[in-house]
Coordinates of C-alpha atoms in Angstrom, one line a residue:
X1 CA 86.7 102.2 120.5
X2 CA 89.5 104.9 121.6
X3 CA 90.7 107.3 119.0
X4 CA 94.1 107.5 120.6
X5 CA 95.0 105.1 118.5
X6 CA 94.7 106.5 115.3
X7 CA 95.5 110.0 116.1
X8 CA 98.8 108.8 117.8
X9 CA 99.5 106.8 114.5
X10 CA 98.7 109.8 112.3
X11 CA 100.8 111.7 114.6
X12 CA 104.5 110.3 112.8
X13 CA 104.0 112.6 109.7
X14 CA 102.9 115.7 111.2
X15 CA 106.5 116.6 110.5
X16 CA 105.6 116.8 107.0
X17 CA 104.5 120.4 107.0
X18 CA 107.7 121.8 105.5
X19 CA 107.2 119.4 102.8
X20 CA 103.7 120.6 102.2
X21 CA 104.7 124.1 102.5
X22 CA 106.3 123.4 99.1
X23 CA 103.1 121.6 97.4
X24 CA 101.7 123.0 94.1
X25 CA 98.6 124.0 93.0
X26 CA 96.0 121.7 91.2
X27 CA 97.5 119.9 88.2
X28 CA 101.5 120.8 89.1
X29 CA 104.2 118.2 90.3
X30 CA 106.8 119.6 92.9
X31 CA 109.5 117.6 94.1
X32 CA 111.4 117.2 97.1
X33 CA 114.6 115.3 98.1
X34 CA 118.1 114.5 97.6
X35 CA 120.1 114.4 94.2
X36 CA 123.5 113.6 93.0
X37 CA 124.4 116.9 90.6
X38 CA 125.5 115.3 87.1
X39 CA 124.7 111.6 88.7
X40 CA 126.6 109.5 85.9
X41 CA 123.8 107.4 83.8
X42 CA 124.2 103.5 83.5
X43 CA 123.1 102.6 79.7
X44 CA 120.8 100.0 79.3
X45 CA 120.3 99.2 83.3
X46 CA 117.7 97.4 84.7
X47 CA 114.6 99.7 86.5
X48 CA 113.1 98.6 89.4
X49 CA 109.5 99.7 90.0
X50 CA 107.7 98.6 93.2
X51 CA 104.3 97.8 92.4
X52 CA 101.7 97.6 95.7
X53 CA 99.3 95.2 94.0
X54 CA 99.5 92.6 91.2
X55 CA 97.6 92.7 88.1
X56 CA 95.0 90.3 87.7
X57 CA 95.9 90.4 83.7
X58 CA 97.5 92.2 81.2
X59 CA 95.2 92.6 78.0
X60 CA 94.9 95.9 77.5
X61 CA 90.8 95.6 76.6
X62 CA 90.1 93.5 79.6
X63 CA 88.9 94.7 83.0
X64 CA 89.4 94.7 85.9
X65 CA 90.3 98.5 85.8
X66 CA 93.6 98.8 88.4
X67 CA 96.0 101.2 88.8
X68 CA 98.5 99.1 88.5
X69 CA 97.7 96.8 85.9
X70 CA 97.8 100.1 84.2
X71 CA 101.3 100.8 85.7
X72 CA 102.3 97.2 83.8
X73 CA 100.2 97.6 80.7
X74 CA 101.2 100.9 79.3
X75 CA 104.8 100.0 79.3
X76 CA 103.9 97.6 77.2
X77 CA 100.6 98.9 74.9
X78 CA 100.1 102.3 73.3
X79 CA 97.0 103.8 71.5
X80 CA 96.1 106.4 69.3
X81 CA 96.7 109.0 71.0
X82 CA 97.9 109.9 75.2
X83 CA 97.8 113.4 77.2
X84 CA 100.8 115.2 78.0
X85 CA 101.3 116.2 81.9
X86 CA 100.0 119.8 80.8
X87 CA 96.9 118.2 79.7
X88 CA 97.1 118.4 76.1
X89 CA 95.9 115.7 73.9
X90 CA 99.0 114.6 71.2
X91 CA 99.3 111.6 68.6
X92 CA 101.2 108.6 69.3
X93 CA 99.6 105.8 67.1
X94 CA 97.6 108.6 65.0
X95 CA 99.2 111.6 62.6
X96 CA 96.6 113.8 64.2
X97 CA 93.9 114.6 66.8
X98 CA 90.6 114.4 64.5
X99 CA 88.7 118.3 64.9
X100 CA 85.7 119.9 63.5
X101 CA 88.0 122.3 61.6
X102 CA 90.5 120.0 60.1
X103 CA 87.6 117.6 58.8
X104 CA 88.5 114.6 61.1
X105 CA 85.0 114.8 62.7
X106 CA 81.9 115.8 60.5
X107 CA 79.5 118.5 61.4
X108 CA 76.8 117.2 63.3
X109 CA 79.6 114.9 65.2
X110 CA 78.3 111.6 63.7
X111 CA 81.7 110.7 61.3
X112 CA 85.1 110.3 63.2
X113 CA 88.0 109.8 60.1
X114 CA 91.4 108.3 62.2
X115 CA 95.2 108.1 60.3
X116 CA 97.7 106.0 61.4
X117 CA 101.4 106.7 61.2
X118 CA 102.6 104.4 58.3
X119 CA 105.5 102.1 59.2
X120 CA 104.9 100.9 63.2
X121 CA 105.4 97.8 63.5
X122 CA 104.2 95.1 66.6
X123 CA 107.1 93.8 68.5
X124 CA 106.3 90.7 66.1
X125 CA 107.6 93.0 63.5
X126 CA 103.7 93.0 61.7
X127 CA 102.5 96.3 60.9
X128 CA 100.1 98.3 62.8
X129 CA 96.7 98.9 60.5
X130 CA 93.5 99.8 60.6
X131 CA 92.7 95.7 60.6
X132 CA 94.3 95.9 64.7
X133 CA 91.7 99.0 65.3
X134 CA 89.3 96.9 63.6
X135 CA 89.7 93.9 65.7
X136 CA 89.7 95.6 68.7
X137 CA 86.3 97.1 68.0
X138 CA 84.8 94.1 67.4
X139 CA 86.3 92.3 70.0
X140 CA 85.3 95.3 73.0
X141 CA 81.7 94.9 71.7
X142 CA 81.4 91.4 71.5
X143 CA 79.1 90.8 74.9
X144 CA 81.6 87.3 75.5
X145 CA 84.0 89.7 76.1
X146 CA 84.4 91.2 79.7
X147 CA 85.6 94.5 78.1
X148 CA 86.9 96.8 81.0
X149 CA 84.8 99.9 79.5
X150 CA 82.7 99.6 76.2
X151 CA 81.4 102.9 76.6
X152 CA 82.1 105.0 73.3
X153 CA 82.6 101.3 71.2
X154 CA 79.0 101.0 71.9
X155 CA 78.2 104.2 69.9
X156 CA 79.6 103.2 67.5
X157 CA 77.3 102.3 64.2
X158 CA 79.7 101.5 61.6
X159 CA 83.1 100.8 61.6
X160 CA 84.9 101.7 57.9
X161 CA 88.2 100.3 56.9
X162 CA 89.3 103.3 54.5
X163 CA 92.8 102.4 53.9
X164 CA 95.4 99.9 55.7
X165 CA 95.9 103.4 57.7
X166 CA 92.6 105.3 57.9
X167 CA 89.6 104.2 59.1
X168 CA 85.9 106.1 60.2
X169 CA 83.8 105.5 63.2
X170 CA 80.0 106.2 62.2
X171 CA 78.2 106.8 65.1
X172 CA 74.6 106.7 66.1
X173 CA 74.5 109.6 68.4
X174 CA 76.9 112.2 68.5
X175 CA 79.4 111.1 71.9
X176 CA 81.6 114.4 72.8
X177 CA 84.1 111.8 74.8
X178 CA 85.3 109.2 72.0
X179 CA 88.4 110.0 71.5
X180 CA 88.9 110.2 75.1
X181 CA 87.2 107.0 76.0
X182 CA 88.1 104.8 73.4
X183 CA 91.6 105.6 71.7
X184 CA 93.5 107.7 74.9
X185 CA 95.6 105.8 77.0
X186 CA 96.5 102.1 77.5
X187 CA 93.0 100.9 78.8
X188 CA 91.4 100.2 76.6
X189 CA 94.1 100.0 73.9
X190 CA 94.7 98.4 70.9
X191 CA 95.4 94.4 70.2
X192 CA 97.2 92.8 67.4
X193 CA 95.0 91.3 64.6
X194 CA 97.9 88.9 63.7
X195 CA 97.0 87.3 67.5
X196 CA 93.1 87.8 67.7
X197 CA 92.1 86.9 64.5
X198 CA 92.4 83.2 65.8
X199 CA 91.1 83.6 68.7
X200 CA 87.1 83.1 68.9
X201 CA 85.7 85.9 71.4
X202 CA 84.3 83.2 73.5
X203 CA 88.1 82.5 74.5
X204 CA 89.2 85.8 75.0
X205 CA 88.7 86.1 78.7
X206 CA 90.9 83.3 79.1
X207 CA 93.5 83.6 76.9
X208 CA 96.6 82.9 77.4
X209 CA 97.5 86.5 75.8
X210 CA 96.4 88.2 79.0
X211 CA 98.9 86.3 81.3
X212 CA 101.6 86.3 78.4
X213 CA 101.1 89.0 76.1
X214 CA 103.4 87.9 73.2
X215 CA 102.7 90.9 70.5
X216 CA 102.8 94.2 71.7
X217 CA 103.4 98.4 70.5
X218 CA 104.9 100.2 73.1
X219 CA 108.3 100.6 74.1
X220 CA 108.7 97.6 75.8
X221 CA 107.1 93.9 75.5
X222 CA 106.8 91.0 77.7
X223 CA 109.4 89.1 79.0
X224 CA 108.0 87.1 81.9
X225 CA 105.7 87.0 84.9
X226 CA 106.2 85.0 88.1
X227 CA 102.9 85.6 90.1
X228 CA 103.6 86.8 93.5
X229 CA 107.2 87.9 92.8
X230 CA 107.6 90.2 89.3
X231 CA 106.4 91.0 86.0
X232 CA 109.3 92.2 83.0
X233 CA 108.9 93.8 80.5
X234 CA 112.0 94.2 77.6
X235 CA 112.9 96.8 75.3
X236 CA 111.0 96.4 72.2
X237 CA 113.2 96.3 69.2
X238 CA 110.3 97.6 66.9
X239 CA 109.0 100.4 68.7
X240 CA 109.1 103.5 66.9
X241 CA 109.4 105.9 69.8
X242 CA 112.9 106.9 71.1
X243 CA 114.9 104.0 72.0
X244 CA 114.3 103.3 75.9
X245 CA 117.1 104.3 77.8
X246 CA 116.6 100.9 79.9
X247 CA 116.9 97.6 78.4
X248 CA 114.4 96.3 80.9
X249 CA 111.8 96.9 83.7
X250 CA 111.1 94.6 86.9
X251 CA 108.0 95.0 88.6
X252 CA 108.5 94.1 91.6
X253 CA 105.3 92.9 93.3
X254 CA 105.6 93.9 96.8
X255 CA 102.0 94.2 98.6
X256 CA 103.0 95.8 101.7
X257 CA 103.7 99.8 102.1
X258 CA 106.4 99.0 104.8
X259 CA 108.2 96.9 103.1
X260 CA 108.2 98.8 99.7
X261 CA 109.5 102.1 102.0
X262 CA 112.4 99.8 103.3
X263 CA 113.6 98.6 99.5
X264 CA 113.2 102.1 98.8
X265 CA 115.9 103.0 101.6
X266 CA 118.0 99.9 100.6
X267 CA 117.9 101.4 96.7
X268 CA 116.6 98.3 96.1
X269 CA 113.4 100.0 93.9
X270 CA 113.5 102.9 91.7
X271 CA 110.1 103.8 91.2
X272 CA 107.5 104.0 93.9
X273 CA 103.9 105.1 93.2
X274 CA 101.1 105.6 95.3
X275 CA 103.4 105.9 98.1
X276 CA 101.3 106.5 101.8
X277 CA 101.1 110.2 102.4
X278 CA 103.7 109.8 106.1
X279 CA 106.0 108.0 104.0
X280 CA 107.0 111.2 102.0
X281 CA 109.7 112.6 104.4
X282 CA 111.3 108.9 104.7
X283 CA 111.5 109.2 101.2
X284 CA 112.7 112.5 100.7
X285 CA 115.7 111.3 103.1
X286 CA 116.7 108.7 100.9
X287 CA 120.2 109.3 98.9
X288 CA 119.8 109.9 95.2
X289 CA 115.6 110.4 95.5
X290 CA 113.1 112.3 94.2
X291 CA 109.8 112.9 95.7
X292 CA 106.8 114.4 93.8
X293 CA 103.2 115.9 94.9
X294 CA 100.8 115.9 91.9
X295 CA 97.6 117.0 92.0
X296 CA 95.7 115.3 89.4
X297 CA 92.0 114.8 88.7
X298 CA 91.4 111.5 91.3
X299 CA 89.0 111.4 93.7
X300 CA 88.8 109.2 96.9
X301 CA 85.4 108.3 97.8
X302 CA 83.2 105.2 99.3
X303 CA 80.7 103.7 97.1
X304 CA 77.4 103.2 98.6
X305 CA 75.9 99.7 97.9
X306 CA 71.9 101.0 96.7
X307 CA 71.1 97.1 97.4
X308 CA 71.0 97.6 100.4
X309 CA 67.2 98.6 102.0
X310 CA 69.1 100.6 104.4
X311 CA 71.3 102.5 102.0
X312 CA 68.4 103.2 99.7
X313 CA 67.0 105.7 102.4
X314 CA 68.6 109.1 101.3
X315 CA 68.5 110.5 105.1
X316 CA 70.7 108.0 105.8
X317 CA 72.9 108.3 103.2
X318 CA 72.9 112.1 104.2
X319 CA 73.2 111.4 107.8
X320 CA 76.5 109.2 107.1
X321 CA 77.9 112.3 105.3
X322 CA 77.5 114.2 107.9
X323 CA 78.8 111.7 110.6
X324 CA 82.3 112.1 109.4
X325 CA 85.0 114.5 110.0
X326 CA 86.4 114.8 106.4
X327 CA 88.1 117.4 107.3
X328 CA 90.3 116.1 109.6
X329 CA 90.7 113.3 107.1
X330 CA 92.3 115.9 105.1
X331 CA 94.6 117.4 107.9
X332 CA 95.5 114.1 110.0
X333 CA 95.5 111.6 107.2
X334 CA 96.8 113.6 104.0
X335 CA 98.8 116.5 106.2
X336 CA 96.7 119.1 104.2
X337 CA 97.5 117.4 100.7
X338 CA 93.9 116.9 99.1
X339 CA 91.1 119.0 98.7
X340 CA 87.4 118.2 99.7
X341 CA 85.2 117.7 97.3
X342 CA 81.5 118.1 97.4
X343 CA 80.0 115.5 94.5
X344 CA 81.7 113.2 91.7
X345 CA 83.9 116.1 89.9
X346 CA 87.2 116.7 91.1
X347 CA 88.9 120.8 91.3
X348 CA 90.9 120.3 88.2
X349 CA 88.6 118.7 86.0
X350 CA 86.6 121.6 83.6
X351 CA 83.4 120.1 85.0
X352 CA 83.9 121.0 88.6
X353 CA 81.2 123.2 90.0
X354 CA 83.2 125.4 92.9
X355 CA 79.5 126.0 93.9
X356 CA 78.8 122.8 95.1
X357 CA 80.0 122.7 98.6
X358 CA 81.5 119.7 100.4
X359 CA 79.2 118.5 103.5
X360 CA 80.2 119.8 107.0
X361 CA 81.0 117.7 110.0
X362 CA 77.4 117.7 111.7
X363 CA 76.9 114.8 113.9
X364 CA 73.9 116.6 115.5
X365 CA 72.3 116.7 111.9
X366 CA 73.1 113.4 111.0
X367 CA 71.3 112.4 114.3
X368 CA 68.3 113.5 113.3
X369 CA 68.5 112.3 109.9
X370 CA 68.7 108.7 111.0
X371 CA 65.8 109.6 113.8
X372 CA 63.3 110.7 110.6
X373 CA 64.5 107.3 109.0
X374 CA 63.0 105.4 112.2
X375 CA 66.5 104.5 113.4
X376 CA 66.4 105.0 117.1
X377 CA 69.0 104.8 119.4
X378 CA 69.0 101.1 121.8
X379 CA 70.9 100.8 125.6
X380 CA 74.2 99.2 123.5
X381 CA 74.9 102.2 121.6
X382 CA 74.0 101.0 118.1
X383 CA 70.7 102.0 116.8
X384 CA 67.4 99.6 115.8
X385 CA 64.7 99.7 113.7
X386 CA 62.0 97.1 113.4
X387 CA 64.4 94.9 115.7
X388 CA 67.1 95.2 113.0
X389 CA 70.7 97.2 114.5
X390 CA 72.0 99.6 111.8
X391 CA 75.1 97.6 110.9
X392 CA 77.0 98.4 107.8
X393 CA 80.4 96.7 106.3
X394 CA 82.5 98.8 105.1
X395 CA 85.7 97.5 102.7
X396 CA 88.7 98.5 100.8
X397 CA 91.8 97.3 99.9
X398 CA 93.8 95.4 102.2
X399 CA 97.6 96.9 103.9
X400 CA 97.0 100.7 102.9
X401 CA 98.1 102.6 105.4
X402 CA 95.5 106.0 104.9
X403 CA 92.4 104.0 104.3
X404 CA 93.5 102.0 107.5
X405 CA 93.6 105.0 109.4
X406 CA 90.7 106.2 107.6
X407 CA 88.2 103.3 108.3
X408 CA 89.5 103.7 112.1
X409 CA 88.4 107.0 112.2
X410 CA 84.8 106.3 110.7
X411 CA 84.2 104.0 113.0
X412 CA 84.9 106.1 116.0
X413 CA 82.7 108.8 114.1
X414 CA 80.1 106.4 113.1
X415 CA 79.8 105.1 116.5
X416 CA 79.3 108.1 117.8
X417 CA 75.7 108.2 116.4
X418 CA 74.5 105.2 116.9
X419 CA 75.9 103.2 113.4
X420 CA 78.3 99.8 113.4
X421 CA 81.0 99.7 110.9
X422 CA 82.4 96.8 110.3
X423 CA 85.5 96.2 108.8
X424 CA 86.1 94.0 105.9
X425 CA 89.6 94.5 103.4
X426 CA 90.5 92.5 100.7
X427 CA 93.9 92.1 98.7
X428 CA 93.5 94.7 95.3
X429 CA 92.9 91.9 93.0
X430 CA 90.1 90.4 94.9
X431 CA 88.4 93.9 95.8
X432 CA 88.4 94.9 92.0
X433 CA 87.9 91.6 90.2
X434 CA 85.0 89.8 92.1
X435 CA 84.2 91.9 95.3
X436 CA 83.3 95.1 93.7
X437 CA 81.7 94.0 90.7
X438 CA 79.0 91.2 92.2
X439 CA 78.4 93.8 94.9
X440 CA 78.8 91.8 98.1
X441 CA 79.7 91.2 100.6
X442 CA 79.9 95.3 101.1
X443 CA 77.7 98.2 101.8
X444 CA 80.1 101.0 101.8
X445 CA 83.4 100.4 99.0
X446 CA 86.3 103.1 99.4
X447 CA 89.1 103.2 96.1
X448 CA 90.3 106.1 94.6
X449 CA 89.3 107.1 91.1
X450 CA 91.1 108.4 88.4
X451 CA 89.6 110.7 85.7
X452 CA 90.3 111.0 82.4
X453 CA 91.3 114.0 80.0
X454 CA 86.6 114.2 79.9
X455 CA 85.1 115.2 82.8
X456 CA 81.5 113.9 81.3
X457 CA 83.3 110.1 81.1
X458 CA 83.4 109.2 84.5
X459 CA 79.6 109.7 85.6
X460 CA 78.5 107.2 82.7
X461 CA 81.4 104.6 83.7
X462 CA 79.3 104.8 87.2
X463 CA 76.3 106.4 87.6
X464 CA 74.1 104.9 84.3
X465 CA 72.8 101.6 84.9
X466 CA 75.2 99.1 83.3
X467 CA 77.8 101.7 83.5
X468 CA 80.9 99.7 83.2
X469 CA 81.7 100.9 87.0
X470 CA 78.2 101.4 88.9
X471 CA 79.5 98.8 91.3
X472 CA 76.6 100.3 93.7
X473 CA 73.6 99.7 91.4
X474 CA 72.8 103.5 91.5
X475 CA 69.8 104.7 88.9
X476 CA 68.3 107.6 88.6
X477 CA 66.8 108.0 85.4
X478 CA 67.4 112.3 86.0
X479 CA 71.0 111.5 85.8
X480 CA 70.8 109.0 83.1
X481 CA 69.0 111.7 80.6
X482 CA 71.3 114.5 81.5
X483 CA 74.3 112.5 81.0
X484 CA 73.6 110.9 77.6
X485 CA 72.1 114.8 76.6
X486 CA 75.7 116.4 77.3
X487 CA 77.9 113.6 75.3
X488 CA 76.1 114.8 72.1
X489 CA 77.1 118.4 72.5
X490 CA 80.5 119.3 71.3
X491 CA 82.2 122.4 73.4
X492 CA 82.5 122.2 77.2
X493 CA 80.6 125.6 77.3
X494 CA 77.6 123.6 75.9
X495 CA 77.9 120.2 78.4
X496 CA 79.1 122.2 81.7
X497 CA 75.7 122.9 82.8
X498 CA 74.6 119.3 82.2
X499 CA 77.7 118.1 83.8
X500 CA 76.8 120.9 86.9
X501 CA 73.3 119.6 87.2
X502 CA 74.1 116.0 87.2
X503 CA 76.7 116.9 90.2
X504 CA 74.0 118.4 92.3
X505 CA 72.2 115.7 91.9
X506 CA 74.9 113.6 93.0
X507 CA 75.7 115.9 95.6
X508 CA 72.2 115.9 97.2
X509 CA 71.8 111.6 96.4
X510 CA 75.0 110.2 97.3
X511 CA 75.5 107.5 95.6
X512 CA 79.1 107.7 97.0
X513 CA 80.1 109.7 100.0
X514 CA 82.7 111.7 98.7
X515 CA 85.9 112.1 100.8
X516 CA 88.5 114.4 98.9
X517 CA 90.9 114.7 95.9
X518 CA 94.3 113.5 97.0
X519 CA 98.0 114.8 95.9
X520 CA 99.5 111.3 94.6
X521 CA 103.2 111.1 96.2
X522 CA 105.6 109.0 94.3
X523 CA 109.2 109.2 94.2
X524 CA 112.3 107.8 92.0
X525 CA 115.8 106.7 93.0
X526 CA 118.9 106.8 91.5
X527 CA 117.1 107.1 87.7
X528 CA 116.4 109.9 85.5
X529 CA 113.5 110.5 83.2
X530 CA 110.3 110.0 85.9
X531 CA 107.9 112.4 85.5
X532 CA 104.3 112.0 87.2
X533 CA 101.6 113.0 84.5
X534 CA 98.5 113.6 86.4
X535 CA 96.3 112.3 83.4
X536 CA 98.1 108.8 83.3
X537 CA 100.2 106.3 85.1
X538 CA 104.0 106.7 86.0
X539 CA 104.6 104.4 82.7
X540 CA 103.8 107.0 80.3
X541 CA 107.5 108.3 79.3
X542 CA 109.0 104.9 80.8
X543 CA 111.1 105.1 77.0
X544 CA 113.3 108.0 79.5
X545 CA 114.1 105.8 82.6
X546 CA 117.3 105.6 83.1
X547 CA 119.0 104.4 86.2
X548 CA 122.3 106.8 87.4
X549 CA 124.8 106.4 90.2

């Protein structure tokens, strides 16, 4: 295969250097574009956000995790508490973050106490208790339910009902990450006990609650969902917040980059997230837009499929690290907007280990790597062992432009020493609800991951066997112990050299081969109030959108 191709392709946004001369550093927003000065508002318009992929539900317990089933769900579903763009931790359903020093967590880290705000209400008008917390716990924990995370829930010894608005966790083992894990954000978040106390757990998964979510507690609730074309969401006349400046939200379900771009230029979407890296001077030309750079604590990165006997050789693992050019992913791809990263912790999370270097471009070394495996090299280019060639399939999500490029490139680089990668994409939905998880048909999975507030979260979700995530059956019983040791300390000074060991670990295993940590480029048009928040979904202050002209 010719890398013309690609390189040509990539070629259309090498323009974008001015607009990455004015990128920020790790966990800032900058913006670009054109604005009206004193654009007049329009009072209770209608927003338009382009989504790329379509939710496969929207219960807020239930996996699969996507982006933008997020995007959809915490419009609609708030928690305990949510983290502000700056990274600090604040209540929204709670009065206040439990501590050590203001007696919300005991001592020896085993007793979490929670208070609710008195007076929210469900869009059904009920009011939101302990009894919804309640629910929820025993619903995430129930093994009938296919829970998107139950890490943290599972700690959990004893649940207390103190009050209709205070409750205690009692925990078996101290977990540093609860609050983070279990009551931050809108996955997983809280569900009405007025709904679910009828509904067996056996039913759960199907319930007709995740297609039509009737009771919800954020600023807006369900209206209606045509599958293929739109999900909207209302303004919820009970939510406790500031009124939305938008009486309602379309998500517009439009599963192709191009044509999202071209309803950005007709202004017939406000809100584009995730947009392609060479869209972001398009964009930027647009009348009345805004686009933003945020660096936030993601990480792209291929999982490698251990059930593979090939895979579970580390020199080839190693050698496939080495095959590729990531740099160049970085320059041609992103136009300089990501950083490399060296194992499974990202530059802005507290965890990182600058220490830990990313692997360099060595096709020579990862030669001989696959060589010592007994992979040698046949007359067609592909290398054999034992009359088998070294084939590998390698998938993503279907009609992104970067990982496009990105899988054209590896297999150029791959080809170059001796390895076949073939190409197999699948639309979102598919890739995260049945490809991923049963772990075929794939050996190499690419998808951007998104950490939380806790660095220490995201190695159990996929590195511990059963982690919620460890889509490539990795286990290394090393990892496992230093992981569950560092979620019983309590200060970062205590787990970061837990958290550092497990990365070199990772670093020198490769349970994934670890690309970079991307800028995400979004932009608005013709609205006020969007404001990308590194730590959560472009939904998080969606009670400010308002459209202007």
């Amino acid at each position: 295969m010719s890398i013309q191709r690609p390189l040509t392709w990539l070629a259309t946004g090498l323009t974008l250097t001015a607009i990455a001369a004015g990128c920020g550093s790790p966990s800032t927003t900058t913006s670009q574009g054109t604005t009206t000065s004193k654009a007049a508002v329009i009072a209770n318009g209608t927003i338009v956000d382009g989504i790329f992929e379509e939710p496969d539900n929207l219960n807020p317990i239930l996996g699969p995790n996507m982006t933008f089933s997020e995007i959809v769900k915490t419009s609609m579903f708030h928690n305990l508490f949510q983290v502000l763009p700056n990274g600090t931790l604040e209540p929204d359903i709670a009065t206040v973050v439990p501590t050590v020093a203001n007696g919300g967590i005991s001592a020896n880290g085993l007793v979490y106490t929670f208070h609710l705000k008195q007076g929210l209400k469900w869009s059904n008008g009920q009011p939101i208790t302990s009894k919804d917390v309640w629910e929820t716990y025993k619903l995430i924990t129930n093994p009938a339910v296919n829970a998107v995370t139950k890490l943290g829930w599972s700690d959990v010894k004893t649940f207390k009902i103190l009050s209709p608005y205070s409750f205690q966790l009692i925990l078996n083992a101290p977990f540093a990450p609860l609050i983070d894990t279990v009551f931050t954000g809108s996955s997983p978040g809280i569900l009405p006990y007025s709904v679910f106390k009828n509904i067996p757990a056996s039913q759960v998964n199907t319930a007709h609650f995740n297609v039509d979510p009737s009771v919800s507690d954020g600023p807006f609730m369900f209206k209606s969902w045509v599958p293929g074309v739109a999900i909207t969401v209302q303004r919820n006349p009970y939510w406790w917040g500031p009124k939305p400046k938008a009486s309602q939200i379309v998500f517009k379900v439009i599963p192709n980059e191009n044509t999202l771009l071209a309803d950005a230029q007709s202004h017939a979407i406000n809100v584009y997230y995730f947009a392609p890296i060479e869209q972001a001077q398009p964009l930027s030309a647009i009348s009345g837009a805004k686009v933003f750079f945020t660096s936030a604590p993601n990480e792209e990165m291929a999982v490698v499929n251990m059930r593979d006997p090939v895979l579970d050789n580390v020199k080839v693992r190693q050698a496939l690290e080495y095959a590729i050019d990531r740099p160049a992913l970085v320059s041609k791809v992103w136009m300089g907007h990501a950083t490399l990263v060296g194992a499974d912790q990202p530059p802005d999370a507290w965890a990182y280990d600058p220490q830990i270097k990313p692997y360099p471009y060595n096709p020579q070394k990862a030669d001989a790597l696959l060589t010592a495996a007994g992979w040698k090299m046949s007359s067609n280019g592909f290398r054999t062992k034992n009359g088998q060639e070294l084939t590998l399939i390698y998938s993503t999500t279907a009609g992104n432009p970067y990982r496009d490029a990105t899988e054209r490139l590896l297999q150029f680089w791959l080809k170059q020493v001796g390895i076949n990668l073939v190409i197999r994409n699948y639309p979102a939905n598919e890739f995260f609800g049945t490809i991923l998880p049963d772990g075929k048909p794939w050996d190499l999975a690419e998808y951007e991951y998104g950490q939380g507030l806790d660095p220490g979260v995201r190695p159990q979700v996929m590195y511990e066997p059963g982690g919620a995530e460890n889509f490539g059956a990795y286990n290394n019983p090393a990892v496992t112990s230093l992981l569950q040791a560092q979620s019983t300390l309590v200060t970062e000074a205590q787990r970061r050299p837990y958290l550092f060991r497990v990365e070199q670990i990772l670093h020198n295993d490769l349970p994934d081969l670890f690309y970079y940590s991307p800028q995400g480029v979004s932009a608005s048009i013709n609205m006020s109030g969007y404001q990308p928040n590194p730590w959560s979904v472009d939904t998080w202050n969606c009670w400010d959108w308002q459209l202007t002209k």
